[in-house]
Amino acid sequence: MLAFLRKNQVLLSSGFCLLLSLYILTAAARGHLKQDPVGPILLWLMRPLQIAAQAATGWIKEIDQRYATVAGFRTENDRLRKRIQELEVERNKLLEAQATNQHLQQLLEFRSHLPSGSITASIIGNSASSWFQSCLLDKGSADGIRKGMAVVTPLGVVGQVVSTTSRSAKVLLITDANSGVDVLVQRTRARGIVSGSLENVTIMKYVKRSEDIQEGDRLITSGLDGVFPKGLMVGTAVKVRKQSLGLFQYVEVMPAVSSAQIEEVLVVGGEPSQAKN
Amino acid sequence: MKLSLLFFAVSMLLVLLQTTFLHLLPLGPVVPDLILVLCVYWGLYYPNVAAVLGSFALGYSVDVVSSPILGLNAFAMSLVFLIVYLSSRSIWLHNPLISAIVVFLASLVKGAALVLVWAVFLSMEGLWTGAARYIIMEALVAAFLAPFVFGLLRRGQSYLEQIRVTTE
């Protein structure tokens, strides 16, 4: 018996892991997995590393941006190039400071229009898989963030908190195929659900063929999903097609917020109410 | 022991890379799946119980940081390890091209497993058409990177081996 176990230990342990993962999947899908014992520890371990790596990523982006800016002046003489580089470095610093200031002011002003208890958080990590559109925030349940809270910026809706640990929170972006935001067409008040798809496009579903919707129409949150306050910008309709068959129109949406370009977000708490957008 | 520590450090580094730096690569929505490459490496060269648990833990880590439902990637990575382990008994050639092919096929297996489990637990419209593009792109990127990752891991191992020999 012992010899059999030893001989087939890899096969048996693989089978055990497969069964364990299926058990976890089933429990998580049915909502029976109330507490994940390992996840918070892992996130706790990763958090400082992710913060450091995110800072380095920002640095790389800045270098890349600076290089692109300077690249246009290659043909000019050395003195001018050096001078331009110096000015560019200084300018970037000033612009960064100004942009940060402006951004924080916008956040503060925007926060005053949201339900009380809104929390400012920074994005410290992105999805580790191409299959999911999510990001990690540097604040968690200890800061008052709870599952189901809306994540927004002054530009519009970012996503929804799907899980938290004490010091971090996972956000499912509206561009993820599993997400759904109840929206209204601002011009005609037609309703639909904005969701991501695996084809890397964001679409508005369930828009009846009879509804008037045109390219360029702005989509705002309806507030009916109980997650996002009413009136927040979600995106713009960029492609509208009435298919030959079917009850609904095909509407492709350009999200108002690109997750790649945001650093700070607001996590909206309290009861959803009307936001001034 | 030192080898286990090396693999642990590499695992942490890969999860960190996949959540941060690899998003800077101009590959559109595809994030290179280096974690899968590591699981394949284990399945080919280190088929033991620790590697099985390592593959499961890596998949679980991906679930914790990005998946909307726990267990998806843990299942896929465990399955990939098992299949690579079973097929490693028939693979006699070990060169960069073979490793790239094995990783390509393993990535296809992982993609198919994800889609199947997804279809069961998270029903979604147009899943298959959207998934096919992802699966192929991910597999191509992983296959392209596999020889480099394998080479780095072998170098790390031989460095540890040298240290062991000199200390003895």
Short mmCIF file of N, CA and C in Angstrom, two decimals, chain B residues 14-85:
data_model
loop_
_atom_site.label_atom_id
_atom_site.label_comp_id
_atom_site.label_asym_id
_atom_site.label_seq_id
_atom_site.Cartn_x
_atom_site.Cartn_y
_atom_site.Cartn_z
N LEU B 14 7.12 36.23 -10.23
CA LEU B 14 6.28 36.12 -11.43
C LEU B 14 4.88 36.69 -11.19
N VAL B 15 4.32 36.41 -10.00
CA VAL B 15 2.99 36.97 -9.70
C VAL B 15 3.09 38.51 -9.68
N LEU B 16 4.16 38.99 -9.07
CA LEU B 16 4.37 40.45 -9.00
C LEU B 16 4.52 41.04 -10.40
N LEU B 17 5.33 40.37 -11.23
CA LEU B 17 5.54 40.85 -12.60
C LEU B 17 4.22 40.88 -13.37
N GLN B 18 3.45 39.82 -13.21
CA GLN B 18 2.19 39.75 -13.97
C GLN B 18 1.16 40.77 -13.52
N THR B 19 1.30 41.26 -12.29
CA THR B 19 0.33 42.27 -11.85
C THR B 19 0.84 43.69 -12.08
N THR B 20 2.11 43.84 -12.44
CA THR B 20 2.63 45.22 -12.58
C THR B 20 3.36 45.41 -13.92
N PHE B 21 4.63 45.03 -13.97
CA PHE B 21 5.49 45.41 -15.09
C PHE B 21 5.02 44.86 -16.44
N LEU B 22 4.51 43.64 -16.46
CA LEU B 22 4.16 43.03 -17.74
C LEU B 22 3.00 43.75 -18.43
N HIS B 23 2.27 44.57 -17.65
CA HIS B 23 1.20 45.36 -18.28
C HIS B 23 1.77 46.49 -19.14
N LEU B 24 3.07 46.77 -18.99
CA LEU B 24 3.69 47.83 -19.79
C LEU B 24 4.03 47.35 -21.20
N LEU B 25 4.06 46.04 -21.40
CA LEU B 25 4.41 45.51 -22.72
C LEU B 25 3.30 45.83 -23.73
N PRO B 26 3.70 46.17 -24.95
CA PRO B 26 2.67 46.55 -25.95
C PRO B 26 1.99 45.33 -26.56
N LEU B 27 1.30 44.57 -25.74
CA LEU B 27 0.64 43.34 -26.23
C LEU B 27 -0.87 43.44 -26.15
N GLY B 28 -1.38 44.65 -26.05
CA GLY B 28 -2.83 44.82 -25.95
C GLY B 28 -3.33 44.24 -24.64
N PRO B 29 -4.45 43.50 -24.71
CA PRO B 29 -5.02 42.99 -23.46
C PRO B 29 -4.31 41.75 -22.92
N VAL B 30 -3.38 41.18 -23.69
CA VAL B 30 -2.74 39.92 -23.27
C VAL B 30 -1.60 40.18 -22.29
N VAL B 31 -1.65 39.49 -21.16
CA VAL B 31 -0.56 39.54 -20.19
C VAL B 31 0.21 38.22 -20.32
N PRO B 32 1.53 38.29 -20.59
CA PRO B 32 2.29 37.04 -20.74
C PRO B 32 2.15 36.16 -19.50
N ASP B 33 1.78 34.90 -19.73
CA ASP B 33 1.50 34.00 -18.61
C ASP B 33 2.77 33.23 -18.20
N LEU B 34 3.65 33.92 -17.48
CA LEU B 34 4.91 33.30 -17.06
C LEU B 34 4.66 32.24 -15.98
N ILE B 35 3.57 32.41 -15.24
CA ILE B 35 3.22 31.43 -14.20
C ILE B 35 2.96 30.06 -14.83
N LEU B 36 2.28 30.09 -15.96
CA LEU B 36 2.03 28.84 -16.68
C LEU B 36 3.35 28.21 -17.13
N VAL B 37 4.27 29.06 -17.61
CA VAL B 37 5.57 28.57 -18.07
C VAL B 37 6.30 27.87 -16.91
N LEU B 38 6.21 28.46 -15.72
CA LEU B 38 6.86 27.86 -14.55
C LEU B 38 6.22 26.50 -14.21
N CYS B 39 4.90 26.44 -14.29
CA CYS B 39 4.22 25.17 -14.00
C CYS B 39 4.64 24.08 -14.99
N VAL B 40 4.77 24.48 -16.27
CA VAL B 40 5.20 23.52 -17.29
C VAL B 40 6.62 23.04 -16.98
N TYR B 41 7.46 24.00 -16.58
CA TYR B 41 8.86 23.66 -16.23
C TYR B 41 8.88 22.62 -15.11
N TRP B 42 8.06 22.85 -14.10
CA TRP B 42 7.98 21.90 -12.99
C TRP B 42 7.49 20.53 -13.47
N GLY B 43 6.46 20.58 -14.31
CA GLY B 43 5.89 19.32 -14.81
C GLY B 43 6.90 18.51 -15.61
N LEU B 44 7.79 19.23 -16.35
CA LEU B 44 8.77 18.54 -17.20
C LEU B 44 9.99 18.07 -16.41
N TYR B 45 10.48 18.95 -15.52
CA TYR B 45 11.78 18.67 -14.89
C TYR B 45 11.71 18.36 -13.39
N TYR B 46 10.64 18.75 -12.71
CA TYR B 46 10.53 18.51 -11.26
C TYR B 46 9.19 17.92 -10.88
N PRO B 47 8.84 16.80 -11.44
CA PRO B 47 7.52 16.24 -11.12
C PRO B 47 7.51 15.61 -9.73
N ASN B 48 7.29 16.42 -8.71
CA ASN B 48 7.17 15.87 -7.36
C ASN B 48 5.99 16.53 -6.65
N VAL B 49 5.71 16.10 -5.43
CA VAL B 49 4.52 16.59 -4.73
C VAL B 49 4.62 18.10 -4.47
N ALA B 50 5.84 18.58 -4.17
CA ALA B 50 6.01 20.02 -3.91
C ALA B 50 5.63 20.82 -5.15
N ALA B 51 6.00 20.31 -6.33
CA ALA B 51 5.68 21.01 -7.58
C ALA B 51 4.17 21.01 -7.84
N VAL B 52 3.52 19.90 -7.49
CA VAL B 52 2.05 19.84 -7.63
C VAL B 52 1.41 20.92 -6.77
N LEU B 53 1.85 20.97 -5.51
CA LEU B 53 1.27 21.97 -4.60
C LEU B 53 1.64 23.39 -5.05
N GLY B 54 2.87 23.52 -5.57
CA GLY B 54 3.30 24.83 -6.09
C GLY B 54 2.41 25.29 -7.23
N SER B 55 2.10 24.40 -8.16
CA SER B 55 1.24 24.76 -9.29
C SER B 55 -0.14 25.18 -8.81
N PHE B 56 -0.66 24.41 -7.85
CA PHE B 56 -1.98 24.74 -7.29
C PHE B 56 -1.91 26.12 -6.61
N ALA B 57 -0.85 26.34 -5.82
CA ALA B 57 -0.73 27.61 -5.09
C ALA B 57 -0.58 28.79 -6.04
N LEU B 58 0.16 28.58 -7.14
CA LEU B 58 0.32 29.67 -8.11
C LEU B 58 -1.02 30.03 -8.76
N GLY B 59 -1.76 28.99 -9.13
CA GLY B 59 -3.09 29.24 -9.72
C GLY B 59 -3.99 29.95 -8.72
N TYR B 60 -3.90 29.51 -7.48
CA TYR B 60 -4.72 30.12 -6.43
C TYR B 60 -4.32 31.60 -6.23
N SER B 61 -3.01 31.88 -6.33
CA SER B 61 -2.54 33.27 -6.19
C SER B 61 -3.15 34.15 -7.28
N VAL B 62 -3.16 33.62 -8.50
CA VAL B 62 -3.76 34.38 -9.61
C VAL B 62 -5.24 34.62 -9.32
N ASP B 63 -5.91 33.60 -8.77
CA ASP B 63 -7.32 33.76 -8.41
C ASP B 63 -7.50 34.86 -7.38
N VAL B 64 -6.61 34.86 -6.38
CA VAL B 64 -6.73 35.84 -5.29
C VAL B 64 -6.56 37.26 -5.81
N VAL B 65 -5.59 37.47 -6.70
CA VAL B 65 -5.33 38.84 -7.15
C VAL B 65 -6.20 39.28 -8.32
N SER B 66 -6.78 38.35 -9.06
CA SER B 66 -7.51 38.87 -10.23
C SER B 66 -8.82 38.16 -10.59
N SER B 67 -9.00 36.94 -10.22
CA SER B 67 -10.19 36.24 -10.70
C SER B 67 -11.43 36.60 -9.86
N PRO B 68 -12.59 36.74 -10.52
CA PRO B 68 -13.80 37.04 -9.76
C PRO B 68 -14.29 35.87 -8.91
N ILE B 69 -13.77 34.70 -9.19
CA ILE B 69 -14.20 33.51 -8.44
C ILE B 69 -12.97 32.66 -8.12
N LEU B 70 -12.86 32.25 -6.86
CA LEU B 70 -11.68 31.48 -6.43
C LEU B 70 -11.73 30.06 -7.01
N GLY B 71 -10.55 29.55 -7.37
CA GLY B 71 -10.46 28.16 -7.79
C GLY B 71 -10.31 27.97 -9.29
N LEU B 72 -10.65 28.99 -10.08
CA LEU B 72 -10.60 28.86 -11.56
C LEU B 72 -9.18 28.53 -12.03
N ASN B 73 -8.25 29.42 -11.68
CA ASN B 73 -6.88 29.24 -12.14
C ASN B 73 -6.18 28.11 -11.38
N ALA B 74 -6.58 27.91 -10.11
CA ALA B 74 -6.00 26.80 -9.34
C ALA B 74 -6.30 25.48 -10.06
N PHE B 75 -7.52 25.34 -10.54
CA PHE B 75 -7.91 24.14 -11.27
C PHE B 75 -7.11 24.03 -12.57
N ALA B 76 -7.06 25.16 -13.31
CA ALA B 76 -6.41 25.13 -14.62
C ALA B 76 -4.92 24.79 -14.49
N MET B 77 -4.25 25.41 -13.51
CA MET B 77 -2.80 25.18 -13.35
C MET B 77 -2.53 23.73 -12.89
N SER B 78 -3.39 23.23 -11.98
CA SER B 78 -3.21 21.84 -11.52
C SER B 78 -3.38 20.88 -12.70
N LEU B 79 -4.36 21.17 -13.54
CA LEU B 79 -4.61 20.32 -14.71
C LEU B 79 -3.44 20.36 -15.68
N VAL B 80 -2.93 21.59 -15.91
CA VAL B 80 -1.79 21.75 -16.83
C VAL B 80 -0.61 20.93 -16.30
N PHE B 81 -0.34 21.06 -14.99
CA PHE B 81 0.79 20.33 -14.41
C PHE B 81 0.62 18.83 -14.64
N LEU B 82 -0.58 18.34 -14.35
CA LEU B 82 -0.83 16.89 -14.45
C LEU B 82 -0.62 16.41 -15.89
N ILE B 83 -1.16 17.18 -16.85
CA ILE B 83 -1.04 16.75 -18.25
C ILE B 83 0.42 16.81 -18.71
N VAL B 84 1.12 17.89 -18.30
CA VAL B 84 2.54 17.99 -18.69
C VAL B 84 3.33 16.85 -18.05
N TYR B 85 3.01 16.55 -16.81
CA TYR B 85 3.71 15.46 -16.11
C TYR B 85 3.50 14.12 -16.83
#
